[in-house]
C-alpha cells in the first residue's frame, strides 16, 4: 500500500484504492491533547478522538469561468471532521474554491486509524475514497485536448473509470482514444520535425505508419527515435505508450490495468507539453527574428 499526502489523496488517487495518509489532523487539537496537564504519578487515559484539519487548503482543479486552473480549496463547515479512533468510518469532507467561491467538491473517505488513541500528525491512517462529487478526475490540460481532439468524450469516460478504480475500463477507453487519434499525434510530431532539417527519414516513417489502424502496429513501423527535445526523461514517448498498450488486458489484473491506464494518461499529457513547447519556442524565435530584421532595415 502506497503512502501519499492528503492533497494527493483528494486529487490523484482513484476511488476504492486504499492508501496510507498522515499529516491531515487539526494542529490545535493535537497540541491540546499532548499538552494537557498531568499530575505527578498519574497516567492519563489516551484520547480516543481527533479532528481533520480545518486549515489545510488542498490544491484542486477549478473549472469555473474565472479560474480554469488549479486553485486552493477551503473546507466547509458542513464537513464531518470529527474522527473516532477506535472505528473505521466514512466521513464526508466538502471543499470550496478560495478564488471564485463557487466550485466545490465532496469527498467520502473511509478512514481506518492505525491507533486507538493519542493520534498526531505522524500517525498513519488507511484511507480510501468511496465517493466523490463531481465524480470525474482531473481536468484534461488544454495542450492534451489538442491531441485528444474529437475523442474528448471517450477520454472523459476513461478518466471517470480511472477515478472509480475500474482499471480494465480505463485502459480500454484510453487505448481506443490513442488508436483513433494516432494520425493526429503523428501529424503534430511531423510539424515539430519540419522545423529543422535532417528529419526526412523519421517524417517518412511517421507518414507511412498512418496507414495502420492500430497505434501499436503503427509504432512497430517507426524505427527512428524521436529527437531528444521530445523525449520524456530520456525515453521516447511513442515507445513508452507502445509498451503500455501492447501488453493488452488479458494477462493483467484490474489493478495492473489501472496502473497502466494512469501511466498512459500521464505520458500522453507530458508528451503534449513537449510538442506544444517545441512549436511555441519556434514561433517565439521567428517573431524575434522578424522584429530584429525590421530594425535593421
PDB file of C-alpha atoms in Angstrom:
ATOM      1  CA  UNK A   1       0.000   0.000   0.000  1.00  0.00           C
ATOM      2  CA  UNK A   2       1.486   3.329  -1.053  1.00  0.00           C
ATOM      3  CA  UNK A   3       1.765   6.387   1.175  1.00  0.00           C
ATOM      4  CA  UNK A   4       0.523   9.709  -0.212  1.00  0.00           C
ATOM      5  CA  UNK A   5      -0.157  13.213   1.026  1.00  0.00           C
ATOM      6  CA  UNK A   6      -3.679  14.311   1.873  1.00  0.00           C
ATOM      7  CA  UNK A   7      -3.675  16.564  -1.219  1.00  0.00           C
ATOM      8  CA  UNK A   8      -2.643  13.631  -3.435  1.00  0.00           C
ATOM      9  CA  UNK A   9      -5.411  11.521  -1.917  1.00  0.00           C
ATOM     10  CA  UNK A  10      -8.057  14.062  -2.917  1.00  0.00           C
ATOM     11  CA  UNK A  11      -6.636  14.952  -6.326  1.00  0.00           C
ATOM     12  CA  UNK A  12      -4.911  11.847  -7.700  1.00  0.00           C
ATOM     13  CA  UNK A  13      -5.978   8.625  -6.009  1.00  0.00           C
ATOM     14  CA  UNK A  14      -8.852   6.735  -7.721  1.00  0.00           C
ATOM     15  CA  UNK A  15     -11.912   5.520  -5.841  1.00  0.00           C
ATOM     16  CA  UNK A  16     -11.609   2.296  -3.853  1.00  0.00           C
ATOM     17  CA  UNK A  17      -7.810   2.462  -3.777  1.00  0.00           C
ATOM     18  CA  UNK A  18      -6.587   2.202  -0.164  1.00  0.00           C
ATOM     19  CA  UNK A  19      -3.558   4.337   0.664  1.00  0.00           C
ATOM     20  CA  UNK A  20      -1.687   5.421   3.774  1.00  0.00           C
ATOM     21  CA  UNK A  21      -2.012   9.084   4.760  1.00  0.00           C
ATOM     22  CA  UNK A  22      -0.715  11.215   7.625  1.00  0.00           C
ATOM     23  CA  UNK A  23      -0.363  14.910   8.429  1.00  0.00           C
ATOM     24  CA  UNK A  24      -4.003  15.942   7.979  1.00  0.00           C
ATOM     25  CA  UNK A  25      -5.134  16.357  11.595  1.00  0.00           C
ATOM     26  CA  UNK A  26      -6.034  19.622  13.302  1.00  0.00           C
ATOM     27  CA  UNK A  27      -2.857  21.038  14.884  1.00  0.00           C
ATOM     28  CA  UNK A  28      -4.764  22.760  17.687  1.00  0.00           C
ATOM     29  CA  UNK A  29      -6.487  19.524  18.675  1.00  0.00           C
ATOM     30  CA  UNK A  30      -3.196  17.615  18.663  1.00  0.00           C
ATOM     31  CA  UNK A  31      -1.491  20.316  20.761  1.00  0.00           C
ATOM     32  CA  UNK A  32      -4.316  20.426  23.300  1.00  0.00           C
ATOM     33  CA  UNK A  33      -4.190  16.675  23.730  1.00  0.00           C
ATOM     34  CA  UNK A  34      -0.405  16.423  24.035  1.00  0.00           C
ATOM     35  CA  UNK A  35      -0.021  19.446  26.329  1.00  0.00           C
ATOM     36  CA  UNK A  36      -2.778  18.593  28.808  1.00  0.00           C
ATOM     37  CA  UNK A  37      -1.668  18.959  32.439  1.00  0.00           C
ATOM     38  CA  UNK A  38      -0.944  15.606  34.082  1.00  0.00           C
ATOM     39  CA  UNK A  39      -0.433  15.365  37.880  1.00  0.00           C
ATOM     40  CA  UNK A  40       2.675  13.502  39.032  1.00  0.00           C
ATOM     41  CA  UNK A  41       2.178   9.771  39.212  1.00  0.00           C
ATOM     42  CA  UNK A  42      -1.000   9.855  37.144  1.00  0.00           C
ATOM     43  CA  UNK A  43      -1.244   8.115  33.770  1.00  0.00           C
ATOM     44  CA  UNK A  44      -3.981   9.742  31.684  1.00  0.00           C
ATOM     45  CA  UNK A  45      -6.317   7.745  29.501  1.00  0.00           C
ATOM     46  CA  UNK A  46      -5.482   8.072  25.799  1.00  0.00           C
ATOM     47  CA  UNK A  47      -7.550  10.471  23.748  1.00  0.00           C
ATOM     48  CA  UNK A  48      -9.997   8.437  21.685  1.00  0.00           C
ATOM     49  CA  UNK A  49     -10.917  11.136  19.176  1.00  0.00           C
ATOM     50  CA  UNK A  50      -9.282  13.715  16.939  1.00  0.00           C
ATOM     51  CA  UNK A  51     -10.228  16.099  14.119  1.00  0.00           C
ATOM     52  CA  UNK A  52      -9.428  16.596  10.443  1.00  0.00           C
ATOM     53  CA  UNK A  53      -7.624  19.905   9.936  1.00  0.00           C
ATOM     54  CA  UNK A  54      -9.754  22.882   9.012  1.00  0.00           C
ATOM     55  CA  UNK A  55      -6.768  24.922   7.833  1.00  0.00           C
ATOM     56  CA  UNK A  56      -5.327  22.614   5.176  1.00  0.00           C
ATOM     57  CA  UNK A  57      -6.076  24.041   1.728  1.00  0.00           C
ATOM     58  CA  UNK A  58      -5.642  21.344  -0.937  1.00  0.00           C
ATOM     59  CA  UNK A  59      -4.818  22.394  -4.484  1.00  0.00           C
ATOM     60  CA  UNK A  60      -7.582  21.076  -6.765  1.00  0.00           C
ATOM     61  CA  UNK A  61      -8.741  21.876 -10.286  1.00  0.00           C
ATOM     62  CA  UNK A  62     -11.422  24.557 -10.546  1.00  0.00           C
ATOM     63  CA  UNK A  63     -13.249  24.580 -13.872  1.00  0.00           C
ATOM     64  CA  UNK A  64     -15.271  27.745 -13.296  1.00  0.00           C
ATOM     65  CA  UNK A  65     -15.002  30.546 -15.867  1.00  0.00           C
ATOM     66  CA  UNK A  66     -12.930  32.745 -13.586  1.00  0.00           C
ATOM     67  CA  UNK A  67     -10.418  30.019 -12.711  1.00  0.00           C
ATOM     68  CA  UNK A  68      -9.881  27.157 -15.193  1.00  0.00           C
ATOM     69  CA  UNK A  69      -6.789  26.194 -13.241  1.00  0.00           C
ATOM     70  CA  UNK A  70      -5.564  24.630 -10.034  1.00  0.00           C
ATOM     71  CA  UNK A  71      -6.545  26.763  -7.046  1.00  0.00           C
ATOM     72  CA  UNK A  72      -6.643  26.341  -3.296  1.00  0.00           C
ATOM     73  CA  UNK A  73      -9.814  24.960  -1.712  1.00  0.00           C
ATOM     74  CA  UNK A  74     -11.028  25.514   1.851  1.00  0.00           C
ATOM     75  CA  UNK A  75     -13.011  23.090   3.955  1.00  0.00           C
ATOM     76  CA  UNK A  76     -16.712  23.820   4.522  1.00  0.00           C
ATOM     77  CA  UNK A  77     -18.270  23.772   7.975  1.00  0.00           C
ATOM     78  CA  UNK A  78     -20.696  21.054   6.871  1.00  0.00           C
ATOM     79  CA  UNK A  79     -17.789  18.580   6.724  1.00  0.00           C
ATOM     80  CA  UNK A  80     -17.575  15.650   9.140  1.00  0.00           C
ATOM     81  CA  UNK A  81     -14.199  16.427  10.711  1.00  0.00           C
ATOM     82  CA  UNK A  82     -14.609  14.534  13.999  1.00  0.00           C
ATOM     83  CA  UNK A  83     -12.765  11.170  13.993  1.00  0.00           C
ATOM     84  CA  UNK A  84     -13.298   8.344  16.492  1.00  0.00           C
ATOM     85  CA  UNK A  85     -10.026   6.434  16.610  1.00  0.00           C
ATOM     86  CA  UNK A  86     -11.497   3.082  17.630  1.00  0.00           C
ATOM     87  CA  UNK A  87     -13.598   2.723  14.487  1.00  0.00           C
ATOM     88  CA  UNK A  88     -13.419   2.597  10.728  1.00  0.00           C
ATOM     89  CA  UNK A  89     -15.954   5.109   9.453  1.00  0.00           C
ATOM     90  CA  UNK A  90     -16.924   7.024   6.322  1.00  0.00           C
ATOM     91  CA  UNK A  91     -16.552  10.791   6.594  1.00  0.00           C
ATOM     92  CA  UNK A  92     -17.886  13.430   4.222  1.00  0.00           C
ATOM     93  CA  UNK A  93     -15.485  16.312   3.589  1.00  0.00           C
ATOM     94  CA  UNK A  94     -16.576  19.266   1.451  1.00  0.00           C
ATOM     95  CA  UNK A  95     -14.243  21.885  -0.028  1.00  0.00           C
ATOM     96  CA  UNK A  96     -14.898  25.154  -1.897  1.00  0.00           C
ATOM     97  CA  UNK A  97     -12.602  27.138  -4.204  1.00  0.00           C
ATOM     98  CA  UNK A  98     -10.963  30.035  -2.350  1.00  0.00           C
ATOM     99  CA  UNK A  99     -10.772  32.063  -5.568  1.00  0.00           C
ATOM    100  CA  UNK A 100     -14.246  32.012  -7.148  1.00  0.00           C
ATOM    101  CA  UNK A 101     -16.048  30.637  -4.057  1.00  0.00           C
ATOM    102  CA  UNK A 102     -18.391  28.734  -6.372  1.00  0.00           C
ATOM    103  CA  UNK A 103     -16.781  25.447  -7.374  1.00  0.00           C
ATOM    104  CA  UNK A 104     -16.963  22.768  -4.676  1.00  0.00           C
ATOM    105  CA  UNK A 105     -16.036  19.124  -4.179  1.00  0.00           C
ATOM    106  CA  UNK A 106     -17.432  16.484  -1.854  1.00  0.00           C
ATOM    107  CA  UNK A 107     -15.275  13.522  -0.863  1.00  0.00           C
ATOM    108  CA  UNK A 108     -16.487  10.457   1.016  1.00  0.00           C
ATOM    109  CA  UNK A 109     -13.490   8.922   2.777  1.00  0.00           C
ATOM    110  CA  UNK A 110     -13.395   5.584   4.565  1.00  0.00           C
ATOM    111  CA  UNK A 111     -10.851   6.242   7.315  1.00  0.00           C
ATOM    112  CA  UNK A 112      -9.212   3.481   9.366  1.00  0.00           C
ATOM    113  CA  UNK A 113      -6.907   4.652  12.190  1.00  0.00           C
ATOM    114  CA  UNK A 114      -3.736   2.695  12.988  1.00  0.00           C
ATOM    115  CA  UNK A 115      -4.012   3.586  16.689  1.00  0.00           C
ATOM    116  CA  UNK A 116      -6.859   3.521  19.194  1.00  0.00           C
ATOM    117  CA  UNK A 117      -5.787   6.706  20.957  1.00  0.00           C
ATOM    118  CA  UNK A 118      -3.427   9.694  21.048  1.00  0.00           C
ATOM    119  CA  UNK A 119      -3.158  10.307  17.291  1.00  0.00           C
ATOM    120  CA  UNK A 120      -0.924  13.074  15.958  1.00  0.00           C
ATOM    121  CA  UNK A 121       0.277  14.184  12.536  1.00  0.00           C
ATOM    122  CA  UNK A 122       2.808  11.348  12.379  1.00  0.00           C
ATOM    123  CA  UNK A 123       0.054   8.757  12.813  1.00  0.00           C
ATOM    124  CA  UNK A 124      -0.685   6.704   9.703  1.00  0.00           C
ATOM    125  CA  UNK A 125      -4.299   6.273   8.626  1.00  0.00           C
ATOM    126  CA  UNK A 126      -5.542   3.873   5.948  1.00  0.00           C
ATOM    127  CA  UNK A 127      -7.926   5.843   3.754  1.00  0.00           C
ATOM    128  CA  UNK A 128      -9.818   5.135   0.572  1.00  0.00           C
ATOM    129  CA  UNK A 129     -12.200   7.329  -1.359  1.00  0.00           C
ATOM    130  CA  UNK A 130     -15.563   5.602  -1.647  1.00  0.00           C
ATOM    131  CA  UNK A 131     -17.368   8.520  -3.253  1.00  0.00           C
ATOM    132  CA  UNK A 132     -16.726  11.875  -4.895  1.00  0.00           C
ATOM    133  CA  UNK A 133     -18.837  14.680  -6.371  1.00  0.00           C
ATOM    134  CA  UNK A 134     -18.278  15.744  -9.075  1.00  0.00           C
ATOM    135  CA  UNK A 135     -17.169  12.228  -9.906  1.00  0.00           C
ATOM    136  CA  UNK A 136     -14.730  12.972 -12.739  1.00  0.00           C
ATOM    137  CA  UNK A 137     -10.989  13.093 -12.190  1.00  0.00           C
ATOM    138  CA  UNK A 138      -8.513  15.776 -13.046  1.00  0.00           C
ATOM    139  CA  UNK A 139      -9.331  18.118 -15.916  1.00  0.00           C
ATOM    140  CA  UNK A 140      -7.728  17.465 -19.293  1.00  0.00           C
ATOM    141  CA  UNK A 141      -4.954  20.042 -19.863  1.00  0.00           C
ATOM    142  CA  UNK A 142      -5.596  22.285 -22.864  1.00  0.00           C
ATOM    143  CA  UNK A 143      -2.447  21.084 -24.623  1.00  0.00           C
ATOM    144  CA  UNK A 144      -3.512  17.455 -24.269  1.00  0.00           C
ATOM    145  CA  UNK A 145      -7.006  18.311 -25.531  1.00  0.00           C
ATOM    146  CA  UNK A 146      -5.406  19.198 -28.853  1.00  0.00           C
ATOM    147  CA  UNK A 147      -4.160  15.618 -29.257  1.00  0.00           C
ATOM    148  CA  UNK A 148      -7.318  14.024 -27.876  1.00  0.00           C
ATOM    149  CA  UNK A 149      -9.458  16.100 -30.235  1.00  0.00           C
ATOM    150  CA  UNK A 150     -12.782  14.571 -31.236  1.00  0.00           C
ATOM    151  CA  UNK A 151     -12.361  11.726 -28.740  1.00  0.00           C
ATOM    152  CA  UNK A 152     -12.706  14.029 -25.734  1.00  0.00           C
ATOM    153  CA  UNK A 153     -15.891  12.307 -24.528  1.00  0.00           C
ATOM    154  CA  UNK A 154     -14.250   8.880 -24.816  1.00  0.00           C
ATOM    155  CA  UNK A 155     -11.246  10.123 -22.858  1.00  0.00           C
ATOM    156  CA  UNK A 156     -13.596  11.601 -20.259  1.00  0.00           C
ATOM    157  CA  UNK A 157     -15.191   8.167 -19.797  1.00  0.00           C
ATOM    158  CA  UNK A 158     -11.719   6.717 -19.310  1.00  0.00           C
ATOM    159  CA  UNK A 159     -10.969   9.360 -16.707  1.00  0.00           C
ATOM    160  CA  UNK A 160     -14.188   8.545 -14.837  1.00  0.00           C
ATOM    161  CA  UNK A 161     -13.351   4.824 -14.932  1.00  0.00           C
ATOM    162  CA  UNK A 162      -9.846   5.523 -13.647  1.00  0.00           C
ATOM    163  CA  UNK A 163     -11.165   7.726 -10.859  1.00  0.00           C
ATOM    164  CA  UNK A 164     -13.591   4.985  -9.821  1.00  0.00           C
ATOM    165  CA  UNK A 165     -10.792   2.408  -9.720  1.00  0.00           C
ATOM    166  CA  UNK A 166     -12.026   0.437 -12.772  1.00  0.00           C
ATOM    167  CA  UNK A 167      -8.707  -0.403 -14.410  1.00  0.00           C
ATOM    168  CA  UNK A 168      -9.900  -2.536 -17.319  1.00  0.00           C
ATOM    169  CA  UNK A 169     -12.464   0.086 -18.335  1.00  0.00           C
ATOM    170  CA  UNK A 170      -9.994   2.975 -18.067  1.00  0.00           C
ATOM    171  CA  UNK A 171      -7.336   1.113 -20.057  1.00  0.00           C
ATOM    172  CA  UNK A 172      -9.841   0.197 -22.793  1.00  0.00           C
ATOM    173  CA  UNK A 173     -11.076   3.776 -23.184  1.00  0.00           C
ATOM    174  CA  UNK A 174      -7.568   5.280 -23.291  1.00  0.00           C
ATOM    175  CA  UNK A 175      -6.422   2.685 -25.841  1.00  0.00           C
ATOM    176  CA  UNK A 176      -9.385   3.490 -28.092  1.00  0.00           C
ATOM    177  CA  UNK A 177      -8.566   7.207 -27.869  1.00  0.00           C
ATOM    178  CA  UNK A 178      -4.924   6.704 -28.856  1.00  0.00           C
ATOM    179  CA  UNK A 179      -5.815   4.303 -31.693  1.00  0.00           C
ATOM    180  CA  UNK A 180      -8.342   6.818 -33.014  1.00  0.00           C
ATOM    181  CA  UNK A 181      -6.024   9.822 -32.659  1.00  0.00           C
ATOM    182  CA  UNK A 182      -2.719   8.269 -33.755  1.00  0.00           C
ATOM    183  CA  UNK A 183      -2.736  10.228 -37.040  1.00  0.00           C
ATOM    184  CA  UNK A 184      -3.243  13.470 -35.119  1.00  0.00           C
ATOM    185  CA  UNK A 185      -0.364  12.556 -32.790  1.00  0.00           C
ATOM    186  CA  UNK A 186       1.905  11.726 -35.730  1.00  0.00           C
ATOM    187  CA  UNK A 187       0.934  14.931 -37.563  1.00  0.00           C
ATOM    188  CA  UNK A 188       1.859  17.038 -34.521  1.00  0.00           C
ATOM    189  CA  UNK A 189       5.234  15.279 -34.355  1.00  0.00           C
ATOM    190  CA  UNK A 190       5.790  15.937 -38.059  1.00  0.00           C
ATOM    191  CA  UNK A 191       5.077  19.654 -37.517  1.00  0.00           C
ATOM    192  CA  UNK A 192       7.900  19.766 -34.969  1.00  0.00           C
ATOM    193  CA  UNK A 193      10.259  17.729 -37.171  1.00  0.00           C
ATOM    194  CA  UNK A 194       9.674  20.099 -40.092  1.00  0.00           C
ATOM    195  CA  UNK A 195      11.135  22.954 -38.043  1.00  0.00           C
ATOM    196  CA  UNK A 196      14.649  21.590 -38.585  1.00  0.00           C
ATOM    197  CA  UNK A 197      16.464  19.699 -41.322  1.00  0.00           C
ATOM    198  CA  UNK A 198      17.700  16.127 -41.174  1.00  0.00           C
ATOM    199  CA  UNK A 199      14.434  14.519 -40.108  1.00  0.00           C
ATOM    200  CA  UNK A 200      13.320  13.297 -43.513  1.00  0.00           C
ATOM    201  CA  UNK A 201      13.602   9.575 -42.687  1.00  0.00           C
ATOM    202  CA  UNK A 202      11.551   9.855 -39.492  1.00  0.00           C
ATOM    203  CA  UNK A 203       8.940  12.033 -41.205  1.00  0.00           C
ATOM    204  CA  UNK A 204       8.517   9.399 -43.909  1.00  0.00           C
ATOM    205  CA  UNK A 205       8.245   6.605 -41.326  1.00  0.00           C
ATOM    206  CA  UNK A 206       5.552   8.520 -39.447  1.00  0.00           C
ATOM    207  CA  UNK A 207       3.680   9.211 -42.684  1.00  0.00           C
ATOM    208  CA  UNK A 208       3.794   5.540 -43.707  1.00  0.00           C
ATOM    209  CA  UNK A 209       2.762   4.414 -40.213  1.00  0.00           C
ATOM    210  CA  UNK A 210      -0.535   6.288 -40.532  1.00  0.00           C
ATOM    211  CA  UNK A 211      -1.710   3.550 -42.893  1.00  0.00           C
ATOM    212  CA  UNK A 212      -2.098   1.210 -39.900  1.00  0.00           C
ATOM    213  CA  UNK A 213      -5.331   1.204 -37.913  1.00  0.00           C
ATOM    214  CA  UNK A 214      -3.790   0.406 -34.521  1.00  0.00           C
ATOM    215  CA  UNK A 215      -1.293   2.583 -32.674  1.00  0.00           C
ATOM    216  CA  UNK A 216       0.932  -0.335 -31.652  1.00  0.00           C
ATOM    217  CA  UNK A 217       1.187  -1.681 -35.221  1.00  0.00           C
ATOM    218  CA  UNK A 218       1.952   1.835 -36.445  1.00  0.00           C
ATOM    219  CA  UNK A 219       4.756   2.346 -33.911  1.00  0.00           C
ATOM    220  CA  UNK A 220       6.206  -1.040 -34.943  1.00  0.00           C
ATOM    221  CA  UNK A 221       6.956   0.540 -38.318  1.00  0.00           C
ATOM    222  CA  UNK A 222       8.791   3.537 -36.835  1.00  0.00           C
ATOM    223  CA  UNK A 223      12.447   2.579 -36.463  1.00  0.00           C
ATOM    224  CA  UNK A 224      13.958   6.040 -35.979  1.00  0.00           C
ATOM    225  CA  UNK A 225      13.888   7.523 -32.476  1.00  0.00           C
ATOM    226  CA  UNK A 226      12.287  10.883 -31.787  1.00  0.00           C
ATOM    227  CA  UNK A 227      14.661  13.820 -31.200  1.00  0.00           C
ATOM    228  CA  UNK A 228      15.832  14.454 -27.636  1.00  0.00           C
ATOM    229  CA  UNK A 229      13.644  17.554 -27.312  1.00  0.00           C
ATOM    230  CA  UNK A 230      10.513  15.383 -27.492  1.00  0.00           C
ATOM    231  CA  UNK A 231      11.713  12.659 -25.135  1.00  0.00           C
ATOM    232  CA  UNK A 232      10.430  12.336 -21.575  1.00  0.00           C
ATOM    233  CA  UNK A 233      13.227  11.776 -19.049  1.00  0.00           C
ATOM    234  CA  UNK A 234      15.341  10.455 -21.905  1.00  0.00           C
ATOM    235  CA  UNK A 235      12.714   7.993 -23.176  1.00  0.00           C
ATOM    236  CA  UNK A 236      10.873   8.037 -26.496  1.00  0.00           C
ATOM    237  CA  UNK A 237       7.185   8.685 -25.590  1.00  0.00           C
ATOM    238  CA  UNK A 238       5.939   6.665 -28.565  1.00  0.00           C
ATOM    239  CA  UNK A 239       7.834   3.641 -27.264  1.00  0.00           C
ATOM    240  CA  UNK A 240       6.540   4.228 -23.729  1.00  0.00           C
ATOM    241  CA  UNK A 241       2.942   4.293 -24.966  1.00  0.00           C
ATOM    242  CA  UNK A 242       3.655   1.255 -27.146  1.00  0.00           C
ATOM    243  CA  UNK A 243       4.951  -0.747 -24.167  1.00  0.00           C
ATOM    244  CA  UNK A 244       1.872   0.061 -22.098  1.00  0.00           C
ATOM    245  CA  UNK A 245      -0.665  -0.562 -24.873  1.00  0.00           C
ATOM    246  CA  UNK A 246       0.904  -3.687 -26.381  1.00  0.00           C
ATOM    247  CA  UNK A 247       0.523  -5.638 -23.129  1.00  0.00           C
ATOM    248  CA  UNK A 248      -3.249  -5.689 -23.554  1.00  0.00           C
ATOM    249  CA  UNK A 249      -5.875  -6.661 -20.992  1.00  0.00           C
ATOM    250  CA  UNK A 250      -5.971 -10.435 -20.809  1.00  0.00           C
ATOM    251  CA  UNK A 251      -2.818 -11.110 -18.813  1.00  0.00           C
ATOM    252  CA  UNK A 252      -3.321  -8.411 -16.188  1.00  0.00           C
ATOM    253  CA  UNK A 253      -5.413  -7.870 -13.100  1.00  0.00           C
ATOM    254  CA  UNK A 254      -7.756  -4.905 -12.841  1.00  0.00           C
ATOM    255  CA  UNK A 255      -5.246  -3.236 -10.511  1.00  0.00           C
ATOM    256  CA  UNK A 256      -2.433  -3.652 -13.060  1.00  0.00           C
ATOM    257  CA  UNK A 257      -4.679  -2.284 -15.821  1.00  0.00           C
ATOM    258  CA  UNK A 258      -5.457   0.711 -13.607  1.00  0.00           C
ATOM    259  CA  UNK A 259      -1.747   1.392 -13.157  1.00  0.00           C
ATOM    260  CA  UNK A 260      -1.139   1.081 -16.914  1.00  0.00           C
ATOM    261  CA  UNK A 261      -4.074   3.391 -17.674  1.00  0.00           C
ATOM    262  CA  UNK A 262      -2.740   6.010 -15.262  1.00  0.00           C
ATOM    263  CA  UNK A 263       0.730   5.783 -16.832  1.00  0.00           C
ATOM    264  CA  UNK A 264      -0.690   6.114 -20.361  1.00  0.00           C
ATOM    265  CA  UNK A 265      -2.562   9.264 -19.370  1.00  0.00           C
ATOM    266  CA  UNK A 266       0.472  10.853 -17.711  1.00  0.00           C
ATOM    267  CA  UNK A 267       2.770  10.119 -20.668  1.00  0.00           C
ATOM    268  CA  UNK A 268       0.193  11.491 -23.114  1.00  0.00           C
ATOM    269  CA  UNK A 269      -0.179  14.681 -21.052  1.00  0.00           C
ATOM    270  CA  UNK A 270       3.580  15.185 -20.771  1.00  0.00           C
ATOM    271  CA  UNK A 271       4.123  14.440 -24.473  1.00  0.00           C
ATOM    272  CA  UNK A 272       1.545  17.080 -25.400  1.00  0.00           C
ATOM    273  CA  UNK A 273       3.549  19.567 -23.299  1.00  0.00           C
ATOM    274  CA  UNK A 274       6.731  18.683 -25.203  1.00  0.00           C
ATOM    275  CA  UNK A 275       5.074  19.121 -28.598  1.00  0.00           C
ATOM    276  CA  UNK A 276       3.427  22.406 -27.663  1.00  0.00           C
ATOM    277  CA  UNK A 277       6.652  23.770 -26.167  1.00  0.00           C
ATOM    278  CA  UNK A 278       8.657  22.937 -29.299  1.00  0.00           C
ATOM    279  CA  UNK A 279       6.152  24.695 -31.568  1.00  0.00           C
ATOM    280  CA  UNK A 280       5.839  27.662 -29.215  1.00  0.00           C
ATOM    281  CA  UNK A 281       9.620  28.096 -28.965  1.00  0.00           C
ATOM    282  CA  UNK A 282       9.874  28.169 -32.756  1.00  0.00           C
ATOM    283  CA  UNK A 283       7.056  30.716 -33.059  1.00  0.00           C
ATOM    284  CA  UNK A 284       8.710  32.973 -30.463  1.00  0.00           C
ATOM    285  CA  UNK A 285      12.072  32.667 -32.210  1.00  0.00           C
ATOM    286  CA  UNK A 286      10.517  33.544 -35.577  1.00  0.00           C
ATOM    287  CA  UNK A 287       8.858  36.615 -34.054  1.00  0.00           C
ATOM    288  CA  UNK A 288      12.148  37.728 -32.506  1.00  0.00           C
ATOM    289  CA  UNK A 289      13.996  37.302 -35.807  1.00  0.00           C
ATOM    290  CA  UNK A 290      11.331  39.272 -37.676  1.00  0.00           C
ATOM    291  CA  UNK A 291      11.452  42.112 -35.142  1.00  0.00           C
ATOM    292  CA  UNK A 292      15.231  42.327 -35.284  1.00  0.00           C
ATOM    293  CA  UNK A 293      15.215  42.115 -39.081  1.00  0.00           C
ATOM    294  CA  UNK A 294      12.789  45.055 -39.308  1.00  0.00           C
ATOM    295  CA  UNK A 295      15.012  47.142 -37.045  1.00  0.00           C
ATOM    296  CA  UNK A 296      17.965  46.538 -39.345  1.00  0.00           C
ATOM    297  CA  UNK A 297      16.203  47.959 -42.397  1.00  0.00           C
TER     298      UNK A 297
END
